[in-house]
Coordinates of C-alpha atoms and ligand atoms in Angstrom, one line a residue:
X233 CA 24.2 5.1 12.6
X234 CA 23.0 6.7 15.8
X235 CA 21.8 4.5 18.6
X236 CA 18.1 5.4 18.2
X237 CA 16.2 2.4 19.4
X238 CA 16.5 1.5 23.0
X239 CA 17.5 -2.2 22.5
X240 CA 20.2 -1.2 20.0
X241 CA 19.3 -3.7 17.3
X242 CA 19.3 -1.5 14.2
X243 CA 19.2 -2.2 10.5
X244 CA 22.5 -1.9 8.5
X245 CA 23.1 0.9 6.1
X246 CA 20.9 -0.8 3.5
X247 CA 18.1 -1.3 5.9
X248 CA 18.6 -5.0 6.6
X249 CA 18.0 -6.7 9.9
X250 CA 20.1 -9.8 9.3
X251 CA 18.7 -11.3 6.0
X252 CA 15.5 -9.3 6.1
X253 CA 14.2 -5.8 5.2
X254 CA 16.1 -3.7 2.7
X255 CA 14.6 -1.3 0.2
X256 CA 13.2 -3.0 -3.0
X257 CA 11.8 0.1 -4.7
X258 CA 12.2 1.8 -8.1
X259 CA 15.5 3.8 -8.3
X260 CA 13.4 6.9 -8.8
X261 CA 12.1 6.7 -5.3
X262 CA 15.5 5.9 -3.6
X263 CA 16.4 9.6 -3.2
X264 CA 13.1 10.4 -1.7
X265 CA 13.5 7.6 0.8
X266 CA 16.9 8.9 1.7
X267 CA 15.3 12.3 2.4
X268 CA 12.7 10.7 4.6
X269 CA 15.4 8.8 6.5
X270 CA 17.4 12.1 7.0
X271 CA 14.4 14.0 8.1
X272 CA 13.6 11.3 10.6
X273 CA 17.1 11.4 12.1
X274 CA 16.9 15.1 12.4
X275 CA 13.5 15.1 13.9
X276 CA 14.1 12.6 16.6
X277 CA 17.0 14.7 17.9
X278 CA 15.1 18.0 17.6
X279 CA 13.7 19.4 20.8
X280 CA 10.8 21.1 19.2
X281 CA 9.7 17.9 17.4
X282 CA 10.0 15.9 20.6
X283 CA 8.2 18.5 22.6
X284 CA 5.2 18.5 20.2
X285 CA 5.1 14.7 19.9
X286 CA 5.3 14.2 23.6
X287 CA 2.7 16.8 24.3
X288 CA 0.3 15.1 21.9
X289 CA 1.1 11.6 23.2
X290 CA 0.3 12.8 26.7
X291 CA -2.6 15.2 26.3
X292 CA -4.2 14.0 23.0
X293 CA -3.7 10.3 23.1
X294 CA -3.8 10.0 26.9
X295 CA -0.4 8.4 27.5
X296 CA 1.0 6.8 29.5
X297 CA -1.5 4.0 29.1
X298 CA -1.7 2.0 32.4
X299 CA -0.5 -1.4 33.2
X300 CA -3.4 -3.2 34.8
X301 CA -3.3 -6.4 37.0
X302 CA -6.2 -8.5 35.7
X303 CA -7.0 -10.1 39.0
X304 CA -10.0 -12.2 38.0
X305 CA -8.3 -13.6 34.9
X306 CA -5.2 -14.3 37.0
X307 CA -7.1 -16.2 39.7
X308 CA -8.9 -18.3 37.1
X309 CA -5.8 -19.3 35.2
X310 CA -3.2 -19.5 38.1
X311 CA -0.8 -16.8 36.8
X312 CA -0.4 -13.1 37.5
X313 CA -1.6 -11.6 34.2
X314 CA -1.0 -7.9 33.6
X315 CA -2.3 -5.9 30.6
X316 CA -0.7 -2.9 28.9
X317 CA -3.8 -0.9 28.1
X318 CA -3.2 0.4 24.6
X319 CA -6.9 0.0 24.1
X320 CA -7.4 3.1 26.2
X321 CA -5.6 5.4 23.7
X322 CA -7.6 7.9 21.7
X323 CA -9.0 6.1 18.6
X324 CA -8.8 2.8 20.6
X325 CA -5.5 1.2 19.7
X326 CA -1.7 1.6 19.5
X327 CA -1.8 2.8 15.8
X328 CA -2.2 6.4 16.9
X329 CA 1.4 6.3 18.3
X330 CA 3.0 5.9 14.9
X331 CA 0.4 7.9 13.0
X332 CA 1.1 11.0 15.0
X333 CA 4.9 10.5 14.5
X334 CA 4.5 10.0 10.7
X335 CA 2.2 13.0 10.2
X336 CA 4.4 15.3 12.3
X337 CA 7.4 14.1 10.1
X338 CA 5.4 14.7 6.9
X339 CA 4.6 18.2 8.1
X340 CA 8.2 18.9 9.0
X341 CA 9.3 17.8 5.5
X342 CA 6.9 20.4 4.0
X343 CA 4.4 17.8 2.7
X344 CA 0.8 18.8 2.4
X345 CA -0.7 15.3 2.2
X346 CA -0.4 11.8 3.7
X347 CA -1.7 8.7 2.0
X348 CA -2.1 5.1 3.1
X349 CA -4.0 2.0 2.3
X350 CA -6.3 0.3 4.8
X351 CA -8.0 -3.1 5.0
X352 CA -10.3 -3.1 8.0
X353 CA -10.0 0.7 8.3
X354 CA -8.1 0.9 11.6
X355 CA -4.9 2.4 10.1
X356 CA -7.1 4.6 7.9
X357 CA -8.9 6.0 10.9
X358 CA -5.8 6.6 13.0
X359 CA -4.1 8.4 10.1
X360 CA -7.1 10.4 9.2
X361 CA -7.3 11.5 12.9
X362 CA -3.7 12.6 13.0
X363 CA -4.1 14.4 9.6
X364 CA -7.2 16.2 10.8
X365 CA -5.4 17.3 13.9
X366 CA -2.3 18.5 12.2
X367 CA -3.9 20.0 9.1
X368 CA -2.8 17.8 6.3
X369 CA -4.8 16.3 3.5
X370 CA -5.4 12.6 3.7
X371 CA -6.2 10.0 1.0
X372 CA -7.0 6.5 2.1
X373 CA -7.0 3.7 -0.6
X374 CA -9.4 1.0 0.2
X375 CA -10.8 -2.0 -1.7
X376 CA -14.5 -1.8 -2.7
X377 CA -15.1 -5.1 -0.9
X378 CA -13.6 -3.7 2.3
X379 CA -15.5 -0.4 2.0
X380 CA -18.7 -2.4 1.9
X381 CA -17.7 -4.5 5.0
X382 CA -16.3 -1.8 7.1
X383 CA -18.9 0.9 7.0
X384 CA -18.4 2.5 10.5
X385 CA -14.7 3.0 9.8
X386 CA -15.4 4.4 6.4
X387 CA -17.8 6.8 7.9
X388 CA -15.3 7.8 10.6
X389 CA -12.7 8.6 7.9
X390 CA -15.2 10.7 6.0
X391 CA -16.2 12.7 9.1
X392 CA -12.5 13.3 9.7
X393 CA -12.4 14.7 6.1
X394 CA -10.2 12.0 4.6
X395 CA -10.8 11.0 1.0
X396 CA -11.6 7.3 0.9
X397 CA -10.6 6.2 -2.6
X398 CA -12.4 3.0 -3.7
X399 CA -10.1 0.4 -5.4
X400 CA -11.9 -1.5 -8.1
X401 CA -9.1 -3.8 -9.4
X402 CA -8.5 -7.5 -8.8
X403 CA -10.0 -8.9 -5.6
X404 CA -10.8 -5.4 -4.5
X405 CA -9.2 -5.8 -1.1
X406 CA -6.0 -4.8 0.7
X407 CA -3.4 -6.0 -1.8
X408 CA -4.9 -4.0 -4.7
X409 CA -5.3 -1.0 -2.3
X410 CA -1.5 -1.1 -1.6
X411 CA -0.8 -1.4 -5.4
X412 CA -2.9 1.7 -6.2
X413 CA -1.7 3.8 -3.3
X414 CA 1.8 3.0 -4.5
X415 CA 1.1 4.1 -8.1
X416 CA -0.4 7.3 -6.8
X417 CA 2.7 7.8 -4.6
X418 CA 5.1 7.4 -7.5
X419 CA 3.6 10.4 -9.2
X420 CA 3.0 12.5 -6.1
X421 CA 5.8 12.0 -3.6
X422 CA 7.0 15.6 -3.9
X423 CA 4.1 16.8 -1.7
X424 CA 3.0 13.5 -0.2
X425 CA 4.2 11.0 2.4
X426 CA 3.1 7.4 2.2
X427 CA 2.4 6.7 5.9
X428 CA 3.0 3.0 6.3
X429 CA 0.8 1.4 9.0
X430 CA 3.1 -1.1 10.6
X431 CA 6.8 -2.1 10.9
X432 CA 6.8 -3.2 7.3
X433 CA 7.6 -1.8 3.9
X434 CA 11.0 -0.5 2.6
X435 CA 13.6 1.0 4.9
X436 CA 13.4 3.3 6.8
X437 CA 9.7 2.6 7.6
X438 CA 10.2 -0.5 9.8
X439 CA 12.8 1.4 11.9
X440 CA 10.7 4.6 12.0
X441 CA 7.5 2.9 13.0
X442 CA 9.3 0.9 15.6
X443 CA 10.8 4.1 17.0
X444 CA 7.4 5.7 17.4
X445 CA 6.0 2.5 19.0
X446 CA 8.9 2.0 21.4
X447 CA 7.2 4.1 24.0
X448 CA 4.8 1.2 24.7
X449 CA 7.7 -1.0 25.9
X450 CA 9.5 1.8 27.8
X451 CA 6.4 2.7 29.7
X452 CA 5.4 -0.9 30.3
X453 CA 8.8 -2.0 31.7
X454 CA 8.9 0.9 34.1
X455 CA 5.3 0.5 35.2
X456 CA 5.7 -3.2 35.7
X457 CA 8.8 -2.8 37.8
X458 CA 7.1 -0.1 39.9
X459 CA 4.1 -2.4 40.6
X460 CA 6.0 -5.6 41.2
X461 CA 9.6 -4.8 41.9
X462 CA 10.6 -7.4 39.3
X463 CA 10.5 -8.0 35.6
X464 CA 7.8 -10.2 34.0
X465 CA 8.6 -13.8 33.4
X466 CA 7.0 -13.6 30.0
X467 CA 5.7 -10.9 27.7
X468 CA 3.2 -11.5 24.9
X469 CA 1.8 -9.5 22.0
X470 CA -0.1 -10.3 18.8
X471 CA 1.8 -10.0 15.4
X472 CA 0.2 -8.8 12.2
X473 CA 2.8 -6.5 10.5
X474 CA 4.4 -6.4 13.9
X475 CA 4.2 -2.8 15.3
X476 CA 2.5 -3.2 18.7
X477 CA 4.6 -6.3 19.4
X478 CA 7.9 -4.7 18.5
X479 CA 6.9 -1.7 20.4
X480 CA 6.5 -3.8 23.6
X481 CA 9.4 -6.2 23.0
X482 CA 12.1 -3.5 22.4
X483 CA 12.5 -2.5 26.0
X484 CA 12.9 -6.2 27.1
X485 CA 15.2 -7.6 24.5
X486 CA 18.2 -7.2 26.7
X487 CA 16.5 -8.8 29.7
X488 CA 17.7 -12.3 29.1
X489 CA 15.3 -13.9 31.7
X490 CA 12.2 -12.5 30.1
X491 CA 10.6 -14.9 27.7
X492 CA 9.1 -13.1 24.7
X493 CA 6.2 -14.5 22.6
X494 CA 4.9 -13.1 19.4
X495 CA 1.4 -14.6 18.6
X496 CA 0.5 -15.1 15.0
X497 CA -3.1 -15.8 13.8
X498 CA -3.7 -19.4 12.9
X499 CA -7.1 -18.6 11.5
X500 CA -9.1 -21.7 10.6
X501 CA -6.0 -23.9 10.6
X502 CA -2.6 -24.6 9.0
X503 CA -3.8 -25.1 5.4
X504 CA -2.7 -22.6 2.8
X505 CA -5.0 -19.5 2.7
X506 CA -6.6 -20.4 6.0
X507 CA -4.2 -18.5 8.3
X508 CA -1.9 -15.5 8.5
X509 CA 1.0 -17.0 10.4
X510 CA 3.8 -15.7 8.2
X511 CA 6.7 -16.6 10.5
X512 CA 5.3 -20.1 11.2
X513 CA 4.4 -21.1 7.6
X514 CA 6.1 -18.5 5.4
X515 CA 9.2 -18.7 3.2
X516 CA 11.7 -15.9 2.4
X517 CA 10.2 -13.6 -0.2
X518 CA 9.8 -10.0 -1.2
X519 CA 6.6 -8.1 -0.8
X520 CA 5.8 -4.3 -0.8
X521 CA 9.4 -3.4 -1.1
X522 CA 11.1 -5.5 1.6
X523 CA 12.2 -9.0 2.3
X524 CA 10.5 -11.1 5.0
X525 CA 8.9 -14.4 5.8
X526 CA 6.0 -14.5 3.4
X527 CA 3.1 -16.8 2.9
X528 CA 3.4 -18.2 -0.6
X529 CA 2.2 -21.1 -2.7
X530 CA 4.6 -23.6 -4.4
X531 CA 5.1 -21.3 -7.3
X532 CA 6.0 -18.4 -5.1
X533 CA 2.8 -16.5 -5.5
X534 CA 1.8 -14.5 -2.4
X535 CA -1.1 -16.2 -0.7
X536 CA -4.2 -14.4 0.6
X537 CA -3.9 -14.2 4.4
X538 CA -6.9 -15.0 6.6
X539 CA -7.7 -14.3 10.2
X540 CA -10.9 -13.6 12.1
X541 CA -9.0 -10.4 13.2
X542 CA -8.7 -8.4 10.0
X543 CA -5.9 -6.3 11.5
X544 CA -3.7 -9.4 11.5
X545 CA -4.4 -10.8 8.0
X546 CA -1.2 -9.7 6.3
X547 CA 0.8 -12.3 4.4
X548 CA 4.2 -10.9 5.4
X549 CA 5.7 -9.7 8.7
X550 CA 8.2 -7.0 9.8
X551 CA 11.9 -7.7 9.0
X552 CA 13.1 -7.2 12.6
X553 CA 10.7 -9.9 13.7
X554 CA 12.2 -12.3 11.1
X555 CA 15.7 -11.5 12.5
X556 CA 14.5 -11.9 16.1
X557 CA 13.2 -15.3 15.1
X558 CA 16.5 -16.3 13.4
X559 CA 18.5 -15.4 16.5
X560 CA 15.8 -17.1 18.7
X561 CA 15.3 -14.2 21.0
X562 CA 11.5 -14.2 20.4
X563 CA 9.3 -17.3 20.1
X564 CA 6.7 -17.0 17.4
X565 CA 3.6 -19.1 18.3
X566 CA 0.0 -19.2 17.2
X567 CA -3.6 -18.9 18.4
X568 CA -6.5 -19.8 16.1
X569 CA -9.8 -18.1 15.5
X570 CA -11.6 -20.2 18.2
X571 CA -9.0 -19.5 20.8
X572 CA -9.1 -15.8 20.1
X573 CA -12.9 -15.6 20.3
X574 CA -12.8 -17.6 23.5
X575 CA -10.3 -15.1 24.9
X576 CA -12.4 -12.2 23.7
X577 CA -15.3 -13.5 25.9
X578 CA -13.1 -14.4 28.8
X579 CA -11.6 -11.0 29.1
X580 CA -15.0 -9.3 28.6
X581 CA -16.7 -11.4 31.2
X582 CA -13.9 -11.7 33.8
X583 CA -12.6 -8.1 33.7
X584 CA -15.2 -6.0 31.9
X585 CA -12.7 -5.2 29.1
X586 CA -13.8 -6.0 25.6
X587 CA -10.5 -6.5 23.6
X588 CA -10.0 -6.1 19.9
X589 CA -10.0 -9.5 18.1
X590 CA -6.3 -8.8 17.3
X591 CA -5.4 -8.4 20.9
X592 CA -7.5 -11.4 21.8
X593 CA -4.9 -13.5 20.2
X594 CA -2.3 -12.3 22.8
X595 CA -4.7 -13.0 25.6
X596 CA -5.5 -16.4 24.2
X597 CA -1.8 -17.3 24.3
X598 CA -1.6 -16.2 28.0
X599 CA -4.4 -18.6 28.7
X600 CA -2.6 -21.3 26.7
X601 CA 0.6 -20.8 28.6
X602 CA -1.3 -21.1 31.9
X603 CA -2.0 -24.8 31.1
X604 CA 1.7 -25.6 31.5
X605 CA 3.0 -23.0 34.0
X606 CA 1.7 -21.5 37.2
X607 CA 2.4 -18.5 39.5
X608 CA 4.4 -16.6 36.8
X609 CA 4.2 -12.9 36.0
X610 CA 2.9 -12.5 32.4
X611 CA 2.6 -9.1 30.7
X612 CA 0.2 -9.0 27.7
X613 CA 0.0 -6.1 25.3
X614 CA -3.7 -5.2 24.9
X615 CA -3.2 -3.5 21.5
X616 CA -6.7 -2.3 21.0
X617 CA -10.4 -2.3 22.2
X618 CA -13.1 -4.4 20.7
X619 CA -15.8 -1.8 19.9
X620 CA -15.2 -2.3 16.2
X621 CA -15.7 -6.1 16.6
X622 CA -18.9 -6.4 18.6
X623 CA -21.4 -6.7 15.8
X624 CA -19.2 -9.2 13.9
X625 CA -18.7 -11.4 17.0
X626 CA -22.4 -11.4 18.0
X627 CA -23.5 -12.2 14.5
X628 CA -21.0 -15.0 13.9
X629 CA -20.0 -16.4 17.3
X630 CA -23.0 -16.4 19.6
X631 CA -22.1 -17.3 23.2
X632 CA -24.8 -16.6 25.7
Ligands
PLP994 C1 -3.7 -3.1 13.3 C2 -3.8 -3.8 14.6 C3 -2.9 -4.8 15.0 C4 -1.9 -5.4 14.1 O1 -0.9 -4.6 13.7 P1 0.6 -4.7 14.2 O2 1.4 -3.8 13.3 O3 1.0 -6.2 14.1 O4 0.6 -4.3 15.6 C5 -3.0 -5.4 16.3 N1 -4.0 -4.9 17.1 C6 -4.8 -3.9 16.8 C7 -5.8 -3.5 17.8 C8 -4.8 -3.3 15.6 O5 -5.7 -2.4 15.2

């Protein structure tokens, strides 16, 4: 296989990173996934594809996103804390990076439609944005409960001309939305691409989404070196499915002296169903067509994941993260709801930057690290902005 990802840790022919990943899908779909993989390899070496993607990343999304030295936060906590500002991207987070890539790929394959599921609506909005821009139809499957909870994002998707399809089965949330999107996809893959929203799902999606996110780390490494003439001592990112984190980590995996931290949401605590820390509390299992560390009960049933940051409440985690954990290159740690909310206010009040609750987990860990080490250079991936979270935080966590 070609060397496509800058750190050179690639899945094997079957799509496994060590013991994790693979492609647990019906035989009927295997040929289609082979076509997707082939189209991806061709696209990433095609000048026209790259020209269009790079043009959009620069002039539509606003890349490169800056690396910013958070002076006030740094002074308060005794370390030099730098933020990679993915919150400044169009649509407010890193997800647009892979959505543009996936929709361009769908178009190149002659598809007329992209579909996805969404929980909080962030992936739905990013995908609907890319689909509107590039002229593809877009169906977003969303549980009825989530539709009720996430009105602003539902309205955004509608304005962007996506069909938001209410899912009425089971608990009427993310898991059922995935199930129904998959059923639809089985019947419609000829003209549709299922645009997965993180480095999860069957091969080749973890590899593809990582490729489209790897720009975050490449930019950040160069920007950091330019500003400081050195590499960071530590880099930190939050881990839901794992796309913003793997995007940052990739460029630093071969820098042995750089400590890498993936921060999982500890939610309300370590009890089953109270967190979404798949690496920390999960056991090997298969979910949504791939093998990973998975939150399960004693009988092997997948548990509902919980975090105050809905973008992090996924019971599994990307296969490459599971591998990086096995080989001990990345340390997977946690921050709970309270620490995340505290970091949300700290960054808002010290720097005038309101972070997404997801990203607040990464900031929280930088603060935590500062209790045991001083005068270090820490680079945090600020994966998204907090506009979507302000009502929720004010209604539930008043801090005046
Ligand atoms: C969706 C989301 C995440 C979690 O997804 P990953 O695939 O783990 O990156 C993190 N931060 C923000 C702002 C998000 O919208």
